[in-house]
């Protein structure tokens, strides 16, 4: 689930970027005729739904799976896993009502990254250091 949701999130981001790029390329070639045909509205709504609803839901599934892995392996603290669950549930439930909620995912990535960055530079206790037994 962890890998699948992450890959599906990336695939949806790429699909929505390709849709937006094709919309711009078609508009550059045909101009206002594309807007009058209804193609513009269709592709714009498709890109918006894929990018702002479905890919964000896959990001929430990714967060839930990482929170579960964090709790089971103790790789991240329990409080950070609980925060991950709360933020993921907010993405799942609120994204249909407010698109600003999609900024929760990058903020969560920043939080996790800062946690790993800070903990990697902490000095290790003497009990965890390797010993030189000749």
mmCIF file of N, CA and C in Angstrom:
data_model
loop_
_atom_site.group_PDB
_atom_site.id
_atom_site.type_symbol
_atom_site.label_atom_id
_atom_site.label_comp_id
_atom_site.label_asym_id
_atom_site.label_seq_id
_atom_site.Cartn_x
_atom_site.Cartn_y
_atom_site.Cartn_z
ATOM 1 N N UNK A 1 0.839 -1.190 0.000
ATOM 2 C CA UNK A 1 0.000 0.000 0.000
ATOM 3 C C UNK A 1 0.879 1.246 0.000
ATOM 4 N N UNK A 2 1.962 1.198 0.762
ATOM 5 C CA UNK A 2 2.869 2.348 0.860
ATOM 6 C C UNK A 2 3.443 2.704 -0.515
ATOM 7 N N UNK A 3 4.028 1.727 -1.175
ATOM 8 C CA UNK A 3 4.648 1.975 -2.474
ATOM 9 C C UNK A 3 3.595 2.251 -3.538
ATOM 10 N N UNK A 4 2.525 1.492 -3.529
ATOM 11 C CA UNK A 4 1.474 1.672 -4.529
ATOM 12 C C UNK A 4 0.825 3.040 -4.459
ATOM 13 N N UNK A 5 0.515 3.512 -3.259
ATOM 14 C CA UNK A 5 -0.116 4.822 -3.140
ATOM 15 C C UNK A 5 0.850 5.943 -3.529
ATOM 16 N N UNK A 6 2.128 5.773 -3.195
ATOM 17 C CA UNK A 6 3.116 6.777 -3.594
ATOM 18 C C UNK A 6 3.275 6.843 -5.099
ATOM 19 N N UNK A 7 3.341 5.672 -5.748
ATOM 20 C CA UNK A 7 3.463 5.649 -7.204
ATOM 21 C C UNK A 7 2.203 6.169 -7.885
ATOM 22 N N UNK A 8 1.050 5.823 -7.348
ATOM 23 C CA UNK A 8 -0.203 6.309 -7.920
ATOM 24 C C UNK A 8 -0.327 7.824 -7.762
ATOM 25 N N UNK A 9 0.130 8.359 -6.636
ATOM 26 C CA UNK A 9 0.133 9.809 -6.447
ATOM 27 C C UNK A 9 0.994 10.476 -7.519
ATOM 28 N N UNK A 10 2.207 9.963 -7.724
ATOM 29 C CA UNK A 10 3.087 10.545 -8.739
ATOM 30 C C UNK A 10 2.502 10.409 -10.140
ATOM 31 N N UNK A 11 1.891 9.261 -10.448
ATOM 32 C CA UNK A 11 1.291 9.071 -11.762
ATOM 33 C C UNK A 11 0.169 10.077 -11.998
ATOM 34 N N UNK A 12 -0.641 10.327 -10.975
ATOM 35 C CA UNK A 12 -1.734 11.295 -11.131
ATOM 36 C C UNK A 12 -1.213 12.712 -11.304
ATOM 37 N N UNK A 13 -0.153 13.047 -10.624
ATOM 38 C CA UNK A 13 0.439 14.375 -10.806
ATOM 39 C C UNK A 13 0.961 14.517 -12.231
ATOM 40 N N UNK A 14 1.623 13.474 -12.752
ATOM 41 C CA UNK A 14 2.127 13.521 -14.120
ATOM 42 C C UNK A 14 0.989 13.580 -15.138
ATOM 43 N N UNK A 15 -0.088 12.835 -14.897
ATOM 44 C CA UNK A 15 -1.229 12.857 -15.813
ATOM 45 C C UNK A 15 -1.873 14.238 -15.839
ATOM 46 N N UNK A 16 -2.044 14.846 -14.683
ATOM 47 C CA UNK A 16 -2.651 16.175 -14.665
ATOM 48 C C UNK A 16 -1.733 17.214 -15.302
ATOM 49 N N UNK A 17 -0.420 17.067 -15.136
ATOM 50 C CA UNK A 17 0.516 17.981 -15.798
ATOM 51 C C UNK A 17 0.470 17.795 -17.314
ATOM 52 N N UNK A 18 0.365 16.550 -17.758
ATOM 53 C CA UNK A 18 0.264 16.300 -19.198
ATOM 54 C C UNK A 18 -1.033 16.867 -19.761
ATOM 55 N N UNK A 19 -2.127 16.737 -19.021
ATOM 56 C CA UNK A 19 -3.396 17.309 -19.471
ATOM 57 C C UNK A 19 -3.336 18.820 -19.567
ATOM 58 N N UNK A 20 -2.731 19.457 -18.569
ATOM 59 C CA UNK A 20 -2.601 20.914 -18.609
ATOM 60 C C UNK A 20 -1.680 21.353 -19.741
ATOM 61 N N UNK A 21 -0.601 20.604 -19.954
ATOM 62 C CA UNK A 21 0.313 20.932 -21.046
ATOM 63 C C UNK A 21 -0.341 20.762 -22.404
ATOM 64 N N UNK A 22 -1.122 19.699 -22.575
ATOM 65 C CA UNK A 22 -1.804 19.510 -23.854
ATOM 66 C C UNK A 22 -2.876 20.576 -24.071
ATOM 67 N N UNK A 23 -3.503 21.018 -23.004
ATOM 68 C CA UNK A 23 -4.486 22.089 -23.114
ATOM 69 C C UNK A 23 -3.825 23.371 -23.604
ATOM 70 N N UNK A 24 -2.682 23.689 -23.048
ATOM 71 C CA UNK A 24 -1.971 24.902 -23.473
ATOM 72 C C UNK A 24 -1.449 24.786 -24.900
ATOM 73 N N UNK A 25 -0.944 23.606 -25.271
ATOM 74 C CA UNK A 25 -0.439 23.405 -26.634
ATOM 75 C C UNK A 25 -1.567 23.491 -27.660
ATOM 76 N N UNK A 26 -2.714 22.923 -27.327
ATOM 77 C CA UNK A 26 -3.856 22.986 -28.243
ATOM 78 C C UNK A 26 -4.358 24.412 -28.378
ATOM 79 N N UNK A 27 -4.381 25.135 -27.272
ATOM 80 C CA UNK A 27 -4.819 26.533 -27.321
ATOM 81 C C UNK A 27 -3.859 27.373 -28.162
ATOM 82 N N UNK A 28 -2.579 27.073 -28.093
ATOM 83 C CA UNK A 28 -1.605 27.823 -28.886
ATOM 84 C C UNK A 28 -1.815 27.572 -30.386
ATOM 85 N N UNK A 29 -2.259 26.362 -30.741
ATOM 86 C CA UNK A 29 -2.470 26.044 -32.161
ATOM 87 C C UNK A 29 -3.816 26.521 -32.684
ATOM 88 N N UNK A 30 -4.884 26.275 -31.923
ATOM 89 C CA UNK A 30 -6.222 26.547 -32.435
ATOM 90 C C UNK A 30 -6.805 27.860 -31.939
ATOM 91 N N UNK A 31 -6.417 28.286 -30.774
ATOM 92 C CA UNK A 31 -6.909 29.555 -30.242
ATOM 93 C C UNK A 31 -8.298 29.446 -29.653
ATOM 94 N N UNK A 32 -9.105 30.457 -29.923
ATOM 95 C CA UNK A 32 -10.442 30.563 -29.316
ATOM 96 C C UNK A 32 -11.402 29.472 -29.773
ATOM 97 N N UNK A 33 -11.126 28.818 -30.882
ATOM 98 C CA UNK A 33 -12.016 27.743 -31.352
ATOM 99 C C UNK A 33 -12.078 26.606 -30.339
ATOM 100 N N UNK A 34 -10.976 26.383 -29.629
ATOM 101 C CA UNK A 34 -10.961 25.322 -28.623
ATOM 102 C C UNK A 34 -11.881 25.670 -27.451
ATOM 103 N N UNK A 35 -11.894 26.924 -27.046
ATOM 104 C CA UNK A 35 -12.740 27.344 -25.926
ATOM 105 C C UNK A 35 -14.210 27.209 -26.295
ATOM 106 N N UNK A 36 -14.548 27.542 -27.534
ATOM 107 C CA UNK A 36 -15.941 27.451 -27.970
ATOM 108 C C UNK A 36 -16.412 26.012 -28.124
ATOM 109 N N UNK A 37 -15.503 25.070 -28.367
ATOM 110 C CA UNK A 37 -15.902 23.678 -28.590
ATOM 111 C C UNK A 37 -16.239 22.930 -27.307
ATOM 112 N N UNK A 38 -15.879 23.439 -26.165
ATOM 113 C CA UNK A 38 -16.135 22.751 -24.901
ATOM 114 C C UNK A 38 -14.974 21.889 -24.447
ATOM 115 N N UNK A 39 -13.980 21.716 -25.313
ATOM 116 C CA UNK A 39 -12.810 20.920 -24.955
ATOM 117 C C UNK A 39 -12.044 21.555 -23.800
ATOM 118 N N UNK A 40 -11.982 22.871 -23.807
ATOM 119 C CA UNK A 40 -11.274 23.583 -22.743
ATOM 120 C C UNK A 40 -11.878 23.276 -21.380
ATOM 121 N N UNK A 41 -13.188 23.354 -21.288
ATOM 122 C CA UNK A 41 -13.869 23.098 -20.013
ATOM 123 C C UNK A 41 -13.678 21.651 -19.568
ATOM 124 N N UNK A 42 -13.757 20.729 -20.493
ATOM 125 C CA UNK A 42 -13.601 19.314 -20.163
ATOM 126 C C UNK A 42 -12.205 19.024 -19.601
ATOM 127 N N UNK A 43 -11.171 19.458 -20.316
ATOM 128 C CA UNK A 43 -9.799 19.163 -19.891
ATOM 129 C C UNK A 43 -9.469 19.910 -18.601
ATOM 130 N N UNK A 44 -9.928 21.143 -18.475
ATOM 131 C CA UNK A 44 -9.680 21.905 -17.250
ATOM 132 C C UNK A 44 -10.299 21.224 -16.035
ATOM 133 N N UNK A 45 -11.530 20.747 -16.162
ATOM 134 C CA UNK A 45 -12.180 20.061 -15.048
ATOM 135 C C UNK A 45 -11.515 18.723 -14.744
ATOM 136 N N UNK A 46 -11.069 18.009 -15.800
ATOM 137 C CA UNK A 46 -10.388 16.736 -15.595
ATOM 138 C C UNK A 46 -9.069 16.944 -14.846
ATOM 139 N N UNK A 47 -8.298 17.921 -15.279
ATOM 140 C CA UNK A 47 -7.019 18.206 -14.619
ATOM 141 C C UNK A 47 -7.246 18.629 -13.173
ATOM 142 N N UNK A 48 -8.257 19.432 -12.943
ATOM 143 C CA UNK A 48 -8.557 19.890 -11.585
ATOM 144 C C UNK A 48 -8.960 18.725 -10.686
ATOM 145 N N UNK A 49 -9.810 17.840 -11.178
ATOM 146 C CA UNK A 49 -10.227 16.693 -10.365
ATOM 147 C C UNK A 49 -9.077 15.739 -10.078
ATOM 148 N N UNK A 50 -8.287 15.433 -11.094
ATOM 149 C CA UNK A 50 -7.175 14.503 -10.881
ATOM 150 C C UNK A 50 -6.176 15.089 -9.903
ATOM 151 N N UNK A 51 -5.824 16.360 -10.099
ATOM 152 C CA UNK A 51 -4.776 16.973 -9.293
ATOM 153 C C UNK A 51 -5.247 17.333 -7.891
ATOM 154 N N UNK A 52 -6.424 17.875 -7.780
ATOM 155 C CA UNK A 52 -6.858 18.426 -6.494
ATOM 156 C C UNK A 52 -7.695 17.482 -5.648
ATOM 157 N N UNK A 53 -8.196 16.410 -6.210
ATOM 158 C CA UNK A 53 -9.017 15.502 -5.423
ATOM 159 C C UNK A 53 -8.378 14.123 -5.327
ATOM 160 N N UNK A 54 -8.208 13.467 -6.468
ATOM 161 C CA UNK A 54 -7.768 12.072 -6.429
ATOM 162 C C UNK A 54 -6.303 11.918 -6.047
ATOM 163 N N UNK A 55 -5.437 12.780 -6.555
ATOM 164 C CA UNK A 55 -4.028 12.648 -6.171
ATOM 165 C C UNK A 55 -3.830 13.005 -4.699
ATOM 166 N N UNK A 56 -4.591 13.944 -4.188
ATOM 167 C CA UNK A 56 -4.485 14.299 -2.768
ATOM 168 C C UNK A 56 -4.994 13.154 -1.899
ATOM 169 N N UNK A 57 -6.007 12.454 -2.358
ATOM 170 C CA UNK A 57 -6.481 11.291 -1.596
ATOM 171 C C UNK A 57 -5.437 10.180 -1.589
ATOM 172 N N UNK A 58 -4.727 10.003 -2.696
ATOM 173 C CA UNK A 58 -3.632 9.012 -2.715
ATOM 174 C C UNK A 58 -2.503 9.453 -1.801
ATOM 175 N N UNK A 59 -2.256 10.748 -1.707
ATOM 176 C CA UNK A 59 -1.257 11.249 -0.765
ATOM 177 C C UNK A 59 -1.685 10.948 0.664
ATOM 178 N N UNK A 60 -2.987 11.049 0.939
ATOM 179 C CA UNK A 60 -3.491 10.724 2.281
ATOM 180 C C UNK A 60 -3.321 9.239 2.583
ATOM 181 N N UNK A 61 -3.559 8.380 1.600
ATOM 182 C CA UNK A 61 -3.343 6.941 1.801
ATOM 183 C C UNK A 61 -1.860 6.672 2.049
ATOM 184 N N UNK A 62 -1.002 7.370 1.329
ATOM 185 C CA UNK A 62 0.441 7.261 1.535
ATOM 186 C C UNK A 62 0.812 7.658 2.963
ATOM 187 N N UNK A 63 0.223 8.750 3.441
ATOM 188 C CA UNK A 63 0.487 9.205 4.805
ATOM 189 C C UNK A 63 -0.004 8.184 5.830
ATOM 190 N N UNK A 64 -1.196 7.627 5.616
ATOM 191 C CA UNK A 64 -1.722 6.634 6.548
ATOM 192 C C UNK A 64 -0.824 5.399 6.603
ATOM 193 N N UNK A 65 -0.340 4.969 5.455
ATOM 194 C CA UNK A 65 0.528 3.786 5.457
ATOM 195 C C UNK A 65 1.865 4.088 6.117
ATOM 196 N N UNK A 66 2.404 5.297 5.917
ATOM 197 C CA UNK A 66 3.658 5.637 6.584
ATOM 198 C C UNK A 66 3.457 5.777 8.088
ATOM 199 N N UNK A 67 2.305 6.308 8.510
ATOM 200 C CA UNK A 67 2.018 6.374 9.937
ATOM 201 C C UNK A 67 1.929 4.999 10.568
ATOM 202 N N UNK A 68 1.328 4.053 9.849
ATOM 203 C CA UNK A 68 1.239 2.682 10.344
ATOM 204 C C UNK A 68 2.615 2.034 10.420
ATOM 205 N N UNK A 69 3.423 2.226 9.385
ATOM 206 C CA UNK A 69 4.795 1.690 9.405
ATOM 207 C C UNK A 69 5.586 2.323 10.547
ATOM 208 N N UNK A 70 5.387 3.600 10.769
ATOM 209 C CA UNK A 70 6.088 4.291 11.859
ATOM 210 C C UNK A 70 5.715 3.756 13.229
ATOM 211 N N UNK A 71 4.448 3.456 13.436
ATOM 212 C CA UNK A 71 4.011 2.915 14.727
ATOM 213 C C UNK A 71 4.544 1.501 14.923
ATOM 214 N N UNK A 72 4.460 0.687 13.894
ATOM 215 C CA UNK A 72 4.865 -0.721 14.041
ATOM 216 C C UNK A 72 6.368 -0.903 14.156
ATOM 217 N N UNK A 73 7.143 -0.069 13.492
ATOM 218 C CA UNK A 73 8.605 -0.231 13.533
ATOM 219 C C UNK A 73 9.273 0.689 14.539
ATOM 220 N N UNK A 74 8.521 1.643 15.079
ATOM 221 C CA UNK A 74 9.055 2.647 16.009
ATOM 222 C C UNK A 74 10.159 3.492 15.356
ATOM 223 N N UNK A 75 10.073 3.619 14.038
ATOM 224 C CA UNK A 75 11.063 4.418 13.317
ATOM 225 C C UNK A 75 10.805 5.910 13.505
ATOM 226 N N UNK A 76 9.527 6.259 13.676
ATOM 227 C CA UNK A 76 9.161 7.628 14.032
ATOM 228 C C UNK A 76 8.385 7.557 15.339
ATOM 229 N N UNK A 77 8.424 8.622 16.133
ATOM 230 C CA UNK A 77 7.722 8.572 17.423
ATOM 231 C C UNK A 77 6.203 8.476 17.248
ATOM 232 N N UNK A 78 5.560 8.004 18.285
ATOM 233 C CA UNK A 78 4.114 7.800 18.237
ATOM 234 C C UNK A 78 3.375 9.118 18.019
ATOM 235 N N UNK A 79 3.851 10.192 18.645
ATOM 236 C CA UNK A 79 3.171 11.481 18.477
ATOM 237 C C UNK A 79 3.198 11.929 17.015
ATOM 238 N N UNK A 80 4.282 11.644 16.308
ATOM 239 C CA UNK A 80 4.369 12.022 14.907
ATOM 240 C C UNK A 80 3.470 11.134 14.044
ATOM 241 N N UNK A 81 3.315 9.884 14.429
ATOM 242 C CA UNK A 81 2.388 9.001 13.726
ATOM 243 C C UNK A 81 0.943 9.444 13.941
ATOM 244 N N UNK A 82 0.621 9.884 15.146
ATOM 245 C CA UNK A 82 -0.736 10.371 15.424
ATOM 246 C C UNK A 82 -1.013 11.645 14.628
ATOM 247 N N UNK A 83 -0.043 12.535 14.573
ATOM 248 C CA UNK A 83 -0.183 13.752 13.758
ATOM 249 C C UNK A 83 -0.380 13.374 12.296
ATOM 250 N N UNK A 84 0.351 12.367 11.842
ATOM 251 C CA UNK A 84 0.216 11.896 10.464
ATOM 252 C C UNK A 84 -1.194 11.380 10.209
ATOM 253 N N UNK A 85 -1.737 10.591 11.127
ATOM 254 C CA UNK A 85 -3.106 10.089 10.972
ATOM 255 C C UNK A 85 -4.121 11.228 10.917
ATOM 256 N N UNK A 86 -3.988 12.190 11.800
ATOM 257 C CA UNK A 86 -4.943 13.311 11.843
ATOM 258 C C UNK A 86 -4.879 14.116 10.544
ATOM 259 N N UNK A 87 -3.661 14.405 10.080
ATOM 260 C CA UNK A 87 -3.525 15.176 8.839
ATOM 261 C C UNK A 87 -4.038 14.390 7.637
ATOM 262 N N UNK A 88 -3.782 13.091 7.608
ATOM 263 C CA UNK A 88 -4.261 12.264 6.490
ATOM 264 C C UNK A 88 -5.783 12.203 6.473
ATOM 265 N N UNK A 89 -6.388 12.053 7.635
ATOM 266 C CA UNK A 89 -7.858 12.032 7.687
ATOM 267 C C UNK A 89 -8.445 13.374 7.286
ATOM 268 N N UNK A 90 -7.763 14.460 7.635
ATOM 269 C CA UNK A 90 -8.251 15.773 7.196
ATOM 270 C C UNK A 90 -8.159 15.900 5.681
ATOM 271 N N UNK A 91 -7.116 15.337 5.081
ATOM 272 C CA UNK A 91 -7.026 15.355 3.618
ATOM 273 C C UNK A 91 -8.141 14.532 2.980
ATOM 274 N N UNK A 92 -8.419 13.388 3.550
ATOM 275 C CA UNK A 92 -9.460 12.532 2.984
ATOM 276 C C UNK A 92 -10.851 13.143 3.089
ATOM 277 N N UNK A 93 -11.122 13.811 4.193
ATOM 278 C CA UNK A 93 -12.481 14.280 4.440
ATOM 279 C C UNK A 93 -12.761 15.701 3.977
ATOM 280 N N UNK A 94 -11.757 16.558 3.979
ATOM 281 C CA UNK A 94 -12.012 17.978 3.752
ATOM 282 C C UNK A 94 -11.638 18.423 2.349
ATOM 283 N N UNK A 95 -10.900 17.623 1.585
ATOM 284 C CA UNK A 95 -10.394 18.071 0.289
ATOM 285 C C UNK A 95 -11.520 18.422 -0.674
ATOM 286 N N UNK A 96 -12.661 17.796 -0.560
ATOM 287 C CA UNK A 96 -13.767 18.107 -1.460
ATOM 288 C C UNK A 96 -14.383 19.467 -1.165
ATOM 289 N N UNK A 97 -14.174 19.987 0.025
ATOM 290 C CA UNK A 97 -14.803 21.245 0.422
ATOM 291 C C UNK A 97 -13.868 22.449 0.329
ATOM 292 N N UNK A 98 -12.576 22.227 0.471
ATOM 293 C CA UNK A 98 -11.632 23.349 0.488
ATOM 294 C C UNK A 98 -10.313 22.888 -0.132
ATOM 295 N N UNK A 99 -9.938 23.503 -1.240
ATOM 296 C CA UNK A 99 -8.715 23.096 -1.928
ATOM 297 C C UNK A 99 -7.448 23.558 -1.217
ATOM 298 N N UNK A 100 -7.551 24.505 -0.293
ATOM 299 C CA UNK A 100 -6.380 24.942 0.464
ATOM 300 C C UNK A 100 -5.848 23.834 1.369
ATOM 301 N N UNK A 101 -6.687 22.864 1.657
ATOM 302 C CA UNK A 101 -6.281 21.750 2.509
ATOM 303 C C UNK A 101 -5.185 20.923 1.821
ATOM 304 N N UNK A 102 -5.083 21.011 0.511
ATOM 305 C CA UNK A 102 -4.049 20.250 -0.197
ATOM 306 C C UNK A 102 -2.643 20.679 0.207
ATOM 307 N N UNK A 103 -2.514 21.828 0.844
ATOM 308 C CA UNK A 103 -1.199 22.266 1.334
ATOM 309 C C UNK A 103 -0.768 21.506 2.586
ATOM 310 N N UNK A 104 -1.656 20.690 3.129
ATOM 311 C CA UNK A 104 -1.315 19.876 4.292
ATOM 312 C C UNK A 104 -0.228 18.861 3.928
ATOM 313 N N UNK A 105 -0.312 18.278 2.730
ATOM 314 C CA UNK A 105 0.664 17.258 2.341
ATOM 315 C C UNK A 105 2.093 17.806 2.263
ATOM 316 N N UNK A 106 2.343 18.916 1.572
ATOM 317 C CA UNK A 106 3.716 19.440 1.590
ATOM 318 C C UNK A 106 4.180 19.856 2.985
ATOM 319 N N UNK A 107 3.256 20.360 3.813
ATOM 320 C CA UNK A 107 3.632 20.723 5.182
ATOM 321 C C UNK A 107 4.015 19.474 5.981
ATOM 322 N N UNK A 108 3.301 18.376 5.762
ATOM 323 C CA UNK A 108 3.622 17.124 6.436
ATOM 324 C C UNK A 108 4.976 16.593 5.978
ATOM 325 N N UNK A 109 5.243 16.672 4.679
ATOM 326 C CA UNK A 109 6.543 16.236 4.157
ATOM 327 C C UNK A 109 7.662 17.056 4.793
ATOM 328 N N UNK A 110 7.444 18.360 4.954
ATOM 329 C CA UNK A 110 8.426 19.217 5.623
ATOM 330 C C UNK A 110 8.618 18.789 7.074
ATOM 331 N N UNK A 111 7.529 18.490 7.774
ATOM 332 C CA UNK A 111 7.612 18.061 9.167
ATOM 333 C C UNK A 111 8.403 16.762 9.308
ATOM 334 N N UNK A 112 8.094 15.777 8.481
ATOM 335 C CA UNK A 112 8.806 14.497 8.528
ATOM 336 C C UNK A 112 10.280 14.695 8.174
ATOM 337 N N UNK A 113 10.533 15.502 7.160
ATOM 338 C CA UNK A 113 11.921 15.741 6.733
ATOM 339 C C UNK A 113 12.724 16.438 7.820
ATOM 340 N N UNK A 114 12.118 17.427 8.467
ATOM 341 C CA UNK A 114 12.820 18.117 9.558
ATOM 342 C C UNK A 114 13.085 17.166 10.725
ATOM 343 N N UNK A 115 12.125 16.280 11.017
ATOM 344 C CA UNK A 115 12.337 15.315 12.088
ATOM 345 C C UNK A 115 13.545 14.439 11.789
ATOM 346 N N UNK A 116 13.604 13.882 10.570
ATOM 347 C CA UNK A 116 14.732 13.019 10.216
ATOM 348 C C UNK A 116 16.043 13.790 10.151
ATOM 349 N N UNK A 117 15.994 15.028 9.689
ATOM 350 C CA UNK A 117 17.201 15.850 9.630
ATOM 351 C C UNK A 117 17.730 16.149 11.028
ATOM 352 N N UNK A 118 16.854 16.519 11.943
ATOM 353 C CA UNK A 118 17.279 16.842 13.311
ATOM 354 C C UNK A 118 17.796 15.601 14.033
ATOM 355 N N UNK A 119 17.076 14.485 13.889
ATOM 356 C CA UNK A 119 17.513 13.280 14.603
ATOM 357 C C UNK A 119 18.786 12.679 14.021
ATOM 358 N N UNK A 120 19.069 12.922 12.762
ATOM 359 C CA UNK A 120 20.290 12.355 12.175
ATOM 360 C C UNK A 120 21.538 13.103 12.628
ATOM 361 N N UNK A 121 21.400 14.352 13.068
ATOM 362 C CA UNK A 121 22.560 15.117 13.526
ATOM 363 C C UNK A 121 22.739 15.120 15.038
ATOM 364 N N UNK A 122 21.838 14.456 15.753
ATOM 365 C CA UNK A 122 21.998 14.347 17.208
ATOM 366 C C UNK A 122 23.169 13.440 17.530
ATOM 367 N N UNK A 123 23.933 13.766 18.563
ATOM 368 C CA UNK A 123 25.006 12.838 18.949
ATOM 369 C C UNK A 123 24.408 11.564 19.538
ATOM 370 N N UNK A 124 25.010 10.437 19.195
ATOM 371 C CA UNK A 124 24.522 9.151 19.691
ATOM 372 C C UNK A 124 25.025 8.914 21.106
ATOM 373 N N UNK A 125 24.194 8.275 21.931
ATOM 374 C CA UNK A 125 24.668 7.925 23.275
ATOM 375 C C UNK A 125 25.818 6.926 23.202
ATOM 376 N N UNK A 126 26.621 6.885 24.246
ATOM 377 C CA UNK A 126 27.772 5.996 24.269
ATOM 378 C C UNK A 126 27.394 4.529 24.123
ATOM 379 N N UNK A 127 26.213 4.159 24.576
ATOM 380 C CA UNK A 127 25.798 2.759 24.500
ATOM 381 C C UNK A 127 25.546 2.324 23.056
ATOM 382 N N UNK A 128 25.246 3.276 22.146
ATOM 383 C CA UNK A 128 24.969 2.921 20.756
ATOM 384 C C UNK A 128 26.188 3.004 19.871
ATOM 385 N N UNK A 129 27.307 3.534 20.357
ATOM 386 C CA UNK A 129 28.512 3.652 19.546
ATOM 387 C C UNK A 129 29.203 2.296 19.434
ATOM 388 N N UNK A 130 29.782 2.006 18.258
ATOM 389 C CA UNK A 130 30.498 0.731 18.123
ATOM 390 C C UNK A 130 31.775 0.718 18.973
ATOM 391 N N UNK A 131 32.127 -0.443 19.453
ATOM 392 C CA UNK A 131 33.330 -0.565 20.264
ATOM 393 C C UNK A 131 34.465 -1.160 19.439
ATOM 394 N N UNK A 132 35.676 -0.815 19.805
ATOM 395 C CA UNK A 132 36.848 -1.371 19.135
ATOM 396 C C UNK A 132 37.377 -2.524 19.967
ATOM 397 N N UNK A 133 36.966 -3.698 19.632
ATOM 398 C CA UNK A 133 37.506 -4.866 20.336
ATOM 399 C C UNK A 133 38.451 -5.567 19.373
ATOM 400 N N UNK A 134 39.715 -5.411 19.634
ATOM 401 C CA UNK A 134 40.775 -5.834 18.765
ATOM 402 C C UNK A 134 40.933 -7.248 18.653
#
